[in-house]
Each structure stands twice: as C-alpha cells, then as structure tokens.
Amino acid sequence: MGMVFNTLYNLTDIWFAGYLGDDSLAALSIAGSVFFLLLSIGIGIQTGASAMIAPEVGRGAMHDGTSQIKEWVDNIIGMAIAFSVVSLLLGAVAARPLVVLLGAEPHIEPLAMEYLWVTLAGSIGFTLSFAAAGALMALGDTHSNRNALAIGFFANFALNPLFTFGLGLGVTGIALATVTIKLATAFYLLYVLAKRLNIRIRPAFDWPRWQALLKQVLPASFNMLTIVLGGFITVALIGQFGSQHVAGYTVGLRLEQLLLLPALGLNSAVMAIAGQNMGAGHNSRVAETYQKSLSIGLVMALMSVPVMYFLSPLMVGFFTDAEAIRQTGVTYLRIDALAFYAYVVLFQSVAVLQAIRKPLFPMYLGIARQLVIPALINYVLIVVWDYPMVSMFYTIVAVVIGSAVIAHFYTRREIGRLP
C-alpha cells in the first residue's frame, strides 16, 4: 500500500505538469529520468540496510540490547548522507548534458533543469528515507513507511497546486513540493526507527562495517543503476521521435509501475522474511517463502493484466489529450502486459538472492537485461535499420521474459545450496 501511494505521488506530479502544458509534462518526464539515474547510487541503501539488519533480528539481536543493530543503523545513515553528496556533485556536472541527450528541445531544456536543480539540492531527503525504510523493514515494520508515503501523497496533492499555481512557481513548484515532503518523511522515519530501537542515531564511519555494507549496497545500487540506465537509453531512443513520445512512454511506465506495486510490496516482504529465516537458520523456509511469493504473484498478474490492456486508453487519457502522448502510452502498456508475470518472477528472485546475501548475480543479470542486450538490439533496430518506435517495446518484453526464466532457475539452485 505504501508503494501504491508512492506511485500515486509520482502520477500526481505528472498530472499537475500536464495542467501546466505539454512542454512541462515532457520536461518533467525527461528530468525524472535524469534524477533517478543520479539517485540510483543511493537507492541500494534500502536493500543494504535490510540485508544487514534482518539476519541480526533473526539471531535475536533485538533482545540483547540492540548494540549490533545500532552500529549498523548509524553506519547506514552515515553512508546515506555520503551518497546524497555524491549525487549532488554528479548532478551539478552531468544533469544538463543528460537532459539534452534525452532529446529535450531548446524550449524543453530550461523547464527540465528547473526541476532538477531543486530535487538534486534536496537529494538527502531521498537517501535518508531509503535508509530508514530499509532498517524498519528489516525489523518487520512496514507500517511506518506506508503511513509516511500515504501522508506524503495527500500532502503532495495539497502542496503541488499551492506552489505551482498559487505561488506561480510552475515546474519549480512541483520539485519544491517533492523535496519538502521527502525531507519531512526522512525525519519521521528516523524518529520512528530511533524510538523503536530506543537509541540515538548518530551517523558513523566504521570502515569494516562500511566494507560489509558496500558489498550489499553497491551491487544493489548498480542493479538499480542498470535499470535506470536501461530506461534512460530507451528514453533517449524514443526522444528521436519527439519529446511528446517521451512523455507518453513515461505516463505508460508510471501506470505500469502502479499495477506492479503489489508485486514490489511482496518483494520487500520476501526480502525481510527470507533474511530473518536465514539468520535464524531456518533455510527450508527460504524456499517456502520463494514458492509462495510466486503463487501470490501469479494471482496479482491475473488481476492486473486485463486492466493494463483494456483500460489503458482511459488511464492514459486522464493525464493528457495530446494524441501522440496518449497513443504512445497506450501502445506501451498493451505490449508490455505480455511480460507482467515475468516482472513478478524477477522481483521475487532478486529479493531472495539479496536476502541470502548473493547480490552479484542480480547485478550481472541487470547489466545484461537492462543495459547491454536492449541497447544493442534497439540501436540496431531504430538507428541502423530505421524500424518504428514500437519495435523497442517488443524488445523489452522478450528480454524480460528470458531474464525471468534464467533468474528463476538460478534462484532455485542457490536456495538448494544453503546449508
């Protein structure tokens, strides 16, 4: 439910950008791709926090004064702050060239940069939120993050029109609302975490712990980076057909993410439960958790695919009346519906592998699935052979299905190797 509210939050931004005009909608679509590319180095913090703390919980550290858990929390927060600084520095250098690379026309580029400068300045709110949410998830608390995301959605619905139209800030207002809410979310989650553990959180730099953390965080971050880079390359190629098609793809992608959110929520639960079971030595339950997640995910797919196919014109039309934007969004949703359950299998496979501290294979698979294979195929199709834009969507489906099959059998093998 928290992730549903998070995606509704993003859709709210897109909705208000649409009211500012098609140029603002295209600018926000391009800027969002750049921002998440830069932020991806910090997104792995959530996975790393859960991977390191959940086994401690399984070993009973919650009942021995939480000294080990406190040390992990302090170092995770320290790393989150460091990653936010890196994101800001990289953004200052690379943001504008990346916006241009994604096909932003001269009248779109300034609008995209308006959004980016504000969100990059407030990136610490994003990384701290990820860190605190990952720690709470490992402790079995998903309610606090859900509550924060739900309140954030309603706050965004209030602040967006206030900043964007009431104060006349335009795209800057959308970004300012997001940064304000993310900072408030970070403070709230850190307060809940400190209260739950009865500790005072102090950012720490303990190099041996940072090394152990980085072994989990960097592969997860790099996996996320490949996902974002893959989308980045897709957007860059779609941008050759015009920024309105970029906007249509972004709207379709956000709607697909909304439908995939129950599976992503399942992914978070699987990671925490599998990690706790491994820490407690109940390895047979790791296999049981994985199998049940696939069954639940199948039910989710059977419910979501018809919505994705038949209601896509209605859903996309809610955000824009522009024919090019609408047609691209609907086309993407209908084609990618073929790979919906494959996404579910991938999510659960990656969650289990990260929970049992086998993060490298998801990273390698992500590089191949998100980056190397689609980039090569789509470059040949679009640039060399001059195929239509829709061919890229079929490439996505084929690669996702193939990757899901490989990930499933690899995960089963690694579970079978647990002592």
Short mmCIF file of C-alpha atoms in Angstrom, two decimals, residues 40-362:
data_model
loop_
_atom_site.label_atom_id
_atom_site.label_comp_id
_atom_site.label_asym_id
_atom_site.label_seq_id
_atom_site.Cartn_x
_atom_site.Cartn_y
_atom_site.Cartn_z
CA SER A 40 20.25 5.23 -8.12
CA ILE A 41 23.62 5.10 -6.33
CA GLY A 42 21.70 5.73 -3.11
CA ILE A 43 18.66 3.54 -3.71
CA GLY A 44 20.69 0.41 -2.89
CA ILE A 45 20.99 1.71 0.68
CA GLN A 46 17.48 0.41 1.41
CA THR A 47 18.41 -3.06 0.20
CA GLY A 48 21.73 -2.97 2.05
CA ALA A 49 20.09 -1.89 5.30
CA SER A 50 17.56 -4.70 5.13
CA ALA A 51 20.17 -7.29 4.14
CA MET A 52 22.47 -6.45 7.07
CA ILE A 53 19.90 -5.91 9.82
CA ALA A 54 17.34 -8.68 9.09
CA PRO A 55 19.77 -11.55 9.92
CA GLU A 56 20.64 -9.77 13.18
CA VAL A 57 16.95 -9.75 14.02
CA GLY A 58 16.71 -13.45 13.16
CA ARG A 59 19.61 -14.16 15.51
CA GLY A 60 17.78 -12.42 18.35
CA ALA A 61 19.74 -9.17 18.43
CA MET A 62 16.51 -7.31 19.15
CA HIS A 63 16.62 -8.83 22.63
CA ASP A 64 20.28 -8.30 23.56
CA GLY A 65 20.36 -4.53 23.81
CA THR A 66 20.40 -4.00 20.00
CA SER A 67 24.07 -2.94 20.13
CA GLN A 68 24.85 -4.59 16.80
CA ILE A 69 21.73 -3.20 15.17
CA LYS A 70 22.53 0.30 16.45
CA GLU A 71 26.01 0.12 14.94
CA TRP A 72 24.55 -0.93 11.59
CA VAL A 73 21.92 1.83 11.71
CA ASP A 74 24.49 4.55 12.49
CA ASN A 75 26.73 3.46 9.63
CA ILE A 76 23.82 3.10 7.20
CA ILE A 77 22.74 6.68 7.95
CA GLY A 78 26.32 7.90 7.52
CA MET A 79 26.53 6.18 4.15
CA ALA A 80 23.18 7.64 3.08
CA ILE A 81 24.45 11.17 3.75
CA ALA A 82 27.65 10.47 1.82
CA PHE A 83 25.70 9.08 -1.15
CA SER A 84 23.47 12.17 -1.26
CA VAL A 85 26.55 14.39 -1.54
CA VAL A 86 27.87 12.24 -4.39
CA SER A 87 24.50 12.50 -6.17
CA LEU A 88 24.54 16.29 -5.85
CA LEU A 89 28.09 16.61 -7.19
CA LEU A 90 27.43 14.28 -10.11
CA GLY A 91 24.23 16.13 -10.90
CA ALA A 92 25.95 19.50 -10.97
CA VAL A 93 28.30 18.19 -13.65
CA ALA A 94 26.13 15.82 -15.67
CA ALA A 95 22.50 16.95 -15.42
CA ARG A 96 22.33 19.36 -18.35
CA PRO A 97 24.20 17.14 -20.86
CA LEU A 98 21.95 14.22 -19.89
CA VAL A 99 18.81 16.30 -20.40
CA VAL A 100 19.99 17.22 -23.89
CA LEU A 101 20.95 13.60 -24.61
CA LEU A 102 17.39 12.52 -23.82
CA GLY A 103 16.10 14.65 -26.66
CA ALA A 104 14.97 17.79 -24.83
CA GLU A 105 14.35 20.53 -27.39
CA PRO A 106 15.68 24.05 -26.61
CA HIS A 107 12.31 25.14 -25.19
CA ILE A 108 12.08 21.99 -23.01
CA GLU A 109 15.60 22.04 -21.53
CA PRO A 110 15.15 25.03 -19.16
CA LEU A 111 11.97 23.53 -17.71
CA ALA A 112 13.70 20.20 -17.09
CA MET A 113 16.64 21.91 -15.40
CA GLU A 114 14.28 23.89 -13.13
CA TYR A 115 13.01 20.62 -11.72
CA LEU A 116 16.45 19.02 -11.48
CA TRP A 117 18.25 21.76 -9.56
CA VAL A 118 15.68 21.72 -6.79
CA THR A 119 15.45 17.93 -6.47
CA LEU A 120 19.22 17.49 -6.53
CA ALA A 121 19.59 20.07 -3.75
CA GLY A 122 17.16 18.04 -1.65
CA SER A 123 18.50 14.58 -2.51
CA ILE A 124 19.49 13.94 1.12
CA GLY A 125 15.80 13.56 1.95
CA PHE A 126 15.51 10.73 -0.56
CA THR A 127 18.60 8.80 0.60
CA LEU A 128 17.77 9.12 4.32
CA SER A 129 14.21 7.94 3.63
CA PHE A 130 15.53 4.88 1.79
CA ALA A 131 17.95 4.09 4.63
CA ALA A 132 15.38 4.41 7.41
CA ALA A 133 12.74 2.47 5.47
CA GLY A 134 15.18 -0.39 4.83
CA ALA A 135 16.10 -0.62 8.50
CA LEU A 136 12.46 -0.57 9.61
CA MET A 137 11.60 -3.21 7.02
CA ALA A 138 14.27 -5.50 8.44
CA LEU A 139 12.70 -5.04 11.87
CA GLY A 140 9.34 -6.12 10.49
CA ASP A 141 7.87 -2.60 10.43
CA THR A 142 6.41 -1.77 7.03
CA HIS A 143 3.55 0.25 8.51
CA SER A 144 5.57 3.37 9.27
CA ASN A 145 6.84 3.76 5.72
CA ARG A 146 3.35 3.06 4.39
CA ASN A 147 1.93 5.79 6.62
CA ALA A 148 4.64 8.24 5.58
CA LEU A 149 4.06 7.58 1.89
CA ALA A 150 0.29 7.86 2.27
CA ILE A 151 0.54 11.18 4.11
CA GLY A 152 3.12 12.32 1.57
CA PHE A 153 0.69 11.63 -1.27
CA PHE A 154 -2.05 13.76 0.27
CA ALA A 155 0.45 16.48 1.20
CA ASN A 156 1.73 16.49 -2.38
CA PHE A 157 -1.82 16.86 -3.65
CA ALA A 158 -2.11 20.00 -1.50
CA LEU A 159 1.37 21.49 -1.95
CA ASN A 160 1.58 20.99 -5.73
CA PRO A 161 -1.26 23.40 -6.59
CA LEU A 162 -0.13 25.80 -3.84
CA PHE A 163 3.46 26.05 -5.07
CA THR A 164 2.81 25.52 -8.77
CA PHE A 165 -0.21 27.76 -9.32
CA GLY A 166 -0.79 29.66 -6.07
CA LEU A 167 2.79 30.95 -5.85
CA GLY A 168 3.29 30.80 -9.62
CA LEU A 169 6.44 28.66 -9.42
CA GLY A 170 5.50 26.30 -12.26
CA VAL A 171 7.74 23.24 -12.61
CA THR A 172 9.93 24.54 -9.77
CA GLY A 173 6.87 24.33 -7.51
CA ILE A 174 6.39 20.64 -8.31
CA ALA A 175 10.02 19.95 -7.40
CA LEU A 176 9.87 22.07 -4.23
CA ALA A 177 6.79 20.20 -3.01
CA THR A 178 8.59 16.89 -3.53
CA VAL A 179 11.75 17.96 -1.68
CA THR A 180 9.75 19.38 1.23
CA ILE A 181 7.76 16.17 1.66
CA LYS A 182 10.78 13.87 1.31
CA LEU A 183 12.72 15.76 3.99
CA ALA A 184 9.72 15.54 6.33
CA THR A 185 9.40 11.81 5.54
CA ALA A 186 13.08 11.22 6.35
CA PHE A 187 12.82 12.93 9.74
CA TYR A 188 9.67 10.99 10.59
CA LEU A 189 11.11 7.58 9.68
CA LEU A 190 14.34 8.28 11.54
CA TYR A 191 12.31 9.28 14.61
CA VAL A 192 10.29 6.06 14.44
CA LEU A 193 13.45 3.98 13.97
CA ALA A 194 15.20 5.59 16.94
CA LYS A 195 12.14 5.19 19.14
CA ARG A 196 11.60 1.55 18.14
CA LEU A 197 15.20 0.64 18.96
CA ASN A 198 15.41 3.07 21.90
CA ILE A 199 18.62 4.58 20.55
CA ARG A 200 20.01 7.93 19.50
CA ILE A 201 21.04 7.76 15.85
CA ARG A 202 24.47 9.25 15.10
CA PRO A 203 25.94 9.00 11.57
CA ALA A 204 29.06 6.83 11.79
CA PHE A 205 32.03 5.89 9.63
CA ASP A 206 33.26 2.48 10.71
CA TRP A 207 35.31 1.27 7.76
CA PRO A 208 34.94 -2.51 8.39
CA ARG A 209 31.15 -2.06 8.61
CA TRP A 210 31.15 0.19 5.56
CA GLN A 211 33.02 -2.51 3.66
CA ALA A 212 30.43 -5.10 4.63
CA LEU A 213 27.64 -2.68 3.76
CA LEU A 214 29.16 -1.76 0.42
CA LYS A 215 29.27 -5.45 -0.55
CA GLN A 216 25.46 -5.38 -0.35
CA VAL A 217 24.75 -1.77 -1.25
CA LEU A 218 26.92 -1.39 -4.35
CA PRO A 219 25.58 -4.44 -6.23
CA ALA A 220 22.01 -3.41 -5.35
CA SER A 221 22.75 0.20 -6.33
CA PHE A 222 24.41 -0.95 -9.53
CA ASN A 223 21.45 -3.21 -10.26
CA MET A 224 19.17 -0.21 -9.82
CA LEU A 225 21.57 1.89 -11.89
CA THR A 226 21.32 -0.58 -14.76
CA ILE A 227 17.52 -0.45 -14.52
CA VAL A 228 17.57 3.33 -14.65
CA LEU A 229 20.23 3.37 -17.38
CA GLY A 230 18.17 0.94 -19.42
CA GLY A 231 15.18 3.24 -19.13
CA PHE A 232 17.47 6.17 -19.85
CA ILE A 233 18.66 4.61 -23.10
CA THR A 234 15.08 3.74 -24.03
CA VAL A 235 14.01 7.33 -23.40
CA ALA A 236 16.98 8.63 -25.42
CA LEU A 237 15.99 6.46 -28.40
CA ILE A 238 12.31 7.38 -28.07
CA GLY A 239 13.42 11.02 -27.88
CA GLN A 240 14.50 10.74 -31.52
CA PHE A 241 10.81 10.57 -32.38
CA GLY A 242 9.99 13.70 -30.32
CA SER A 243 9.59 14.74 -26.68
CA GLN A 244 5.84 14.05 -26.76
CA HIS A 245 6.56 10.37 -27.30
CA VAL A 246 8.91 10.52 -24.30
CA ALA A 247 6.03 11.93 -22.26
CA GLY A 248 3.71 9.16 -23.49
CA TYR A 249 6.20 6.43 -22.61
CA THR A 250 6.72 7.98 -19.16
CA VAL A 251 2.99 8.13 -18.45
CA GLY A 252 2.60 4.50 -19.56
CA LEU A 253 5.59 3.43 -17.48
CA ARG A 254 4.24 5.14 -14.35
CA LEU A 255 0.85 3.47 -14.79
CA GLU A 256 2.52 0.09 -15.27
CA GLN A 257 4.52 0.68 -12.08
CA LEU A 258 1.28 1.38 -10.26
CA LEU A 259 -0.06 -2.01 -11.31
CA LEU A 260 3.23 -3.69 -10.42
CA LEU A 261 3.34 -2.18 -6.94
CA PRO A 262 1.67 -5.09 -5.13
CA ALA A 263 4.42 -7.30 -6.56
CA LEU A 264 7.06 -4.82 -5.40
CA GLY A 265 5.48 -4.79 -1.95
CA LEU A 266 5.64 -8.58 -1.99
CA ASN A 267 9.30 -8.23 -2.98
CA SER A 268 10.02 -6.17 0.16
CA ALA A 269 8.25 -8.68 2.41
CA VAL A 270 10.09 -11.62 0.83
CA MET A 271 13.47 -9.95 1.35
CA ALA A 272 12.81 -9.28 5.04
CA ILE A 273 11.27 -12.70 5.80
CA ALA A 274 13.89 -14.68 3.89
CA GLY A 275 16.68 -12.71 5.60
CA GLN A 276 15.23 -13.34 9.05
CA ASN A 277 14.79 -17.06 8.31
CA MET A 278 18.38 -17.34 7.11
CA GLY A 279 19.62 -15.56 10.24
CA ALA A 280 17.63 -17.96 12.41
CA GLY A 281 18.95 -20.99 10.49
CA HIS A 282 15.55 -21.91 9.01
CA ASN A 283 16.82 -22.28 5.43
CA SER A 284 13.97 -24.57 4.34
CA ARG A 285 11.62 -21.68 4.97
CA VAL A 286 13.55 -19.56 2.47
CA ALA A 287 12.46 -21.96 -0.29
CA GLU A 288 8.91 -21.96 1.03
CA THR A 289 8.85 -18.17 1.08
CA TYR A 290 10.03 -18.02 -2.54
CA GLN A 291 7.47 -20.53 -3.81
CA LYS A 292 4.60 -18.84 -2.04
CA SER A 293 5.65 -15.45 -3.40
CA LEU A 294 5.49 -16.79 -6.96
CA SER A 295 1.98 -18.15 -6.36
CA ILE A 296 0.76 -14.88 -4.87
CA GLY A 297 2.42 -13.00 -7.73
CA LEU A 298 0.55 -15.11 -10.29
CA VAL A 299 -2.76 -14.07 -8.74
CA MET A 300 -1.63 -10.44 -8.93
CA ALA A 301 -0.78 -10.85 -12.61
CA LEU A 302 -4.14 -12.41 -13.46
CA MET A 303 -5.85 -9.41 -11.89
CA SER A 304 -3.62 -6.69 -13.35
CA VAL A 305 -3.03 -7.75 -16.96
CA PRO A 306 -6.65 -7.23 -18.11
CA VAL A 307 -6.63 -3.77 -16.51
CA MET A 308 -3.34 -2.96 -18.19
CA TYR A 309 -4.65 -3.98 -21.62
CA PHE A 310 -8.30 -2.94 -21.72
CA LEU A 311 -8.30 0.18 -19.54
CA SER A 312 -5.06 1.71 -20.81
CA PRO A 313 -6.81 4.32 -23.06
CA LEU A 314 -8.87 5.54 -20.11
CA MET A 315 -5.89 5.66 -17.75
CA VAL A 316 -3.55 7.49 -20.12
CA GLY A 317 -6.30 9.88 -21.22
CA PHE A 318 -6.61 11.03 -17.62
CA PHE A 319 -3.23 12.78 -17.94
CA THR A 320 -3.31 14.30 -21.44
CA ASP A 321 -5.44 15.00 -24.50
CA ALA A 322 -2.45 15.11 -26.86
CA GLU A 323 -2.84 12.29 -29.38
CA ALA A 324 0.88 11.48 -29.71
CA ILE A 325 1.34 11.22 -25.93
CA ARG A 326 -1.81 9.18 -25.47
CA GLN A 327 -1.10 6.74 -28.32
CA THR A 328 2.45 6.02 -27.18
CA GLY A 329 1.37 5.39 -23.59
CA VAL A 330 -1.44 3.02 -24.59
CA THR A 331 0.76 1.10 -27.02
CA TYR A 332 3.46 0.58 -24.42
CA LEU A 333 1.02 -0.66 -21.79
CA ARG A 334 -0.69 -3.15 -24.10
CA ILE A 335 2.56 -4.65 -25.38
CA ASP A 336 4.34 -4.80 -22.02
CA ALA A 337 1.34 -6.57 -20.46
CA LEU A 338 2.78 -9.71 -22.07
CA ALA A 339 5.72 -9.57 -19.64
CA PHE A 340 3.81 -8.73 -16.46
CA TYR A 341 4.29 -12.07 -14.67
CA ALA A 342 7.91 -12.19 -15.82
CA TYR A 343 8.48 -8.96 -13.88
CA VAL A 344 6.95 -10.61 -10.80
CA VAL A 345 9.30 -13.61 -11.07
CA LEU A 346 12.29 -11.30 -11.48
CA PHE A 347 11.35 -9.21 -8.44
CA GLN A 348 10.98 -12.23 -6.16
CA SER A 349 14.14 -13.93 -7.44
CA VAL A 350 16.21 -10.81 -6.83
CA ALA A 351 14.66 -10.33 -3.37
CA VAL A 352 15.58 -13.85 -2.26
CA LEU A 353 19.11 -13.64 -3.66
CA GLN A 354 19.72 -10.35 -1.88
CA ALA A 355 18.24 -11.73 1.34
CA ILE A 356 20.64 -14.68 1.32
CA ARG A 357 23.49 -12.25 0.53
CA LYS A 358 24.02 -13.31 -3.08
CA PRO A 359 23.71 -9.87 -4.71
CA LEU A 360 26.15 -10.24 -7.59
CA PHE A 361 24.02 -12.36 -9.92
CA PRO A 362 21.12 -9.85 -9.91
#
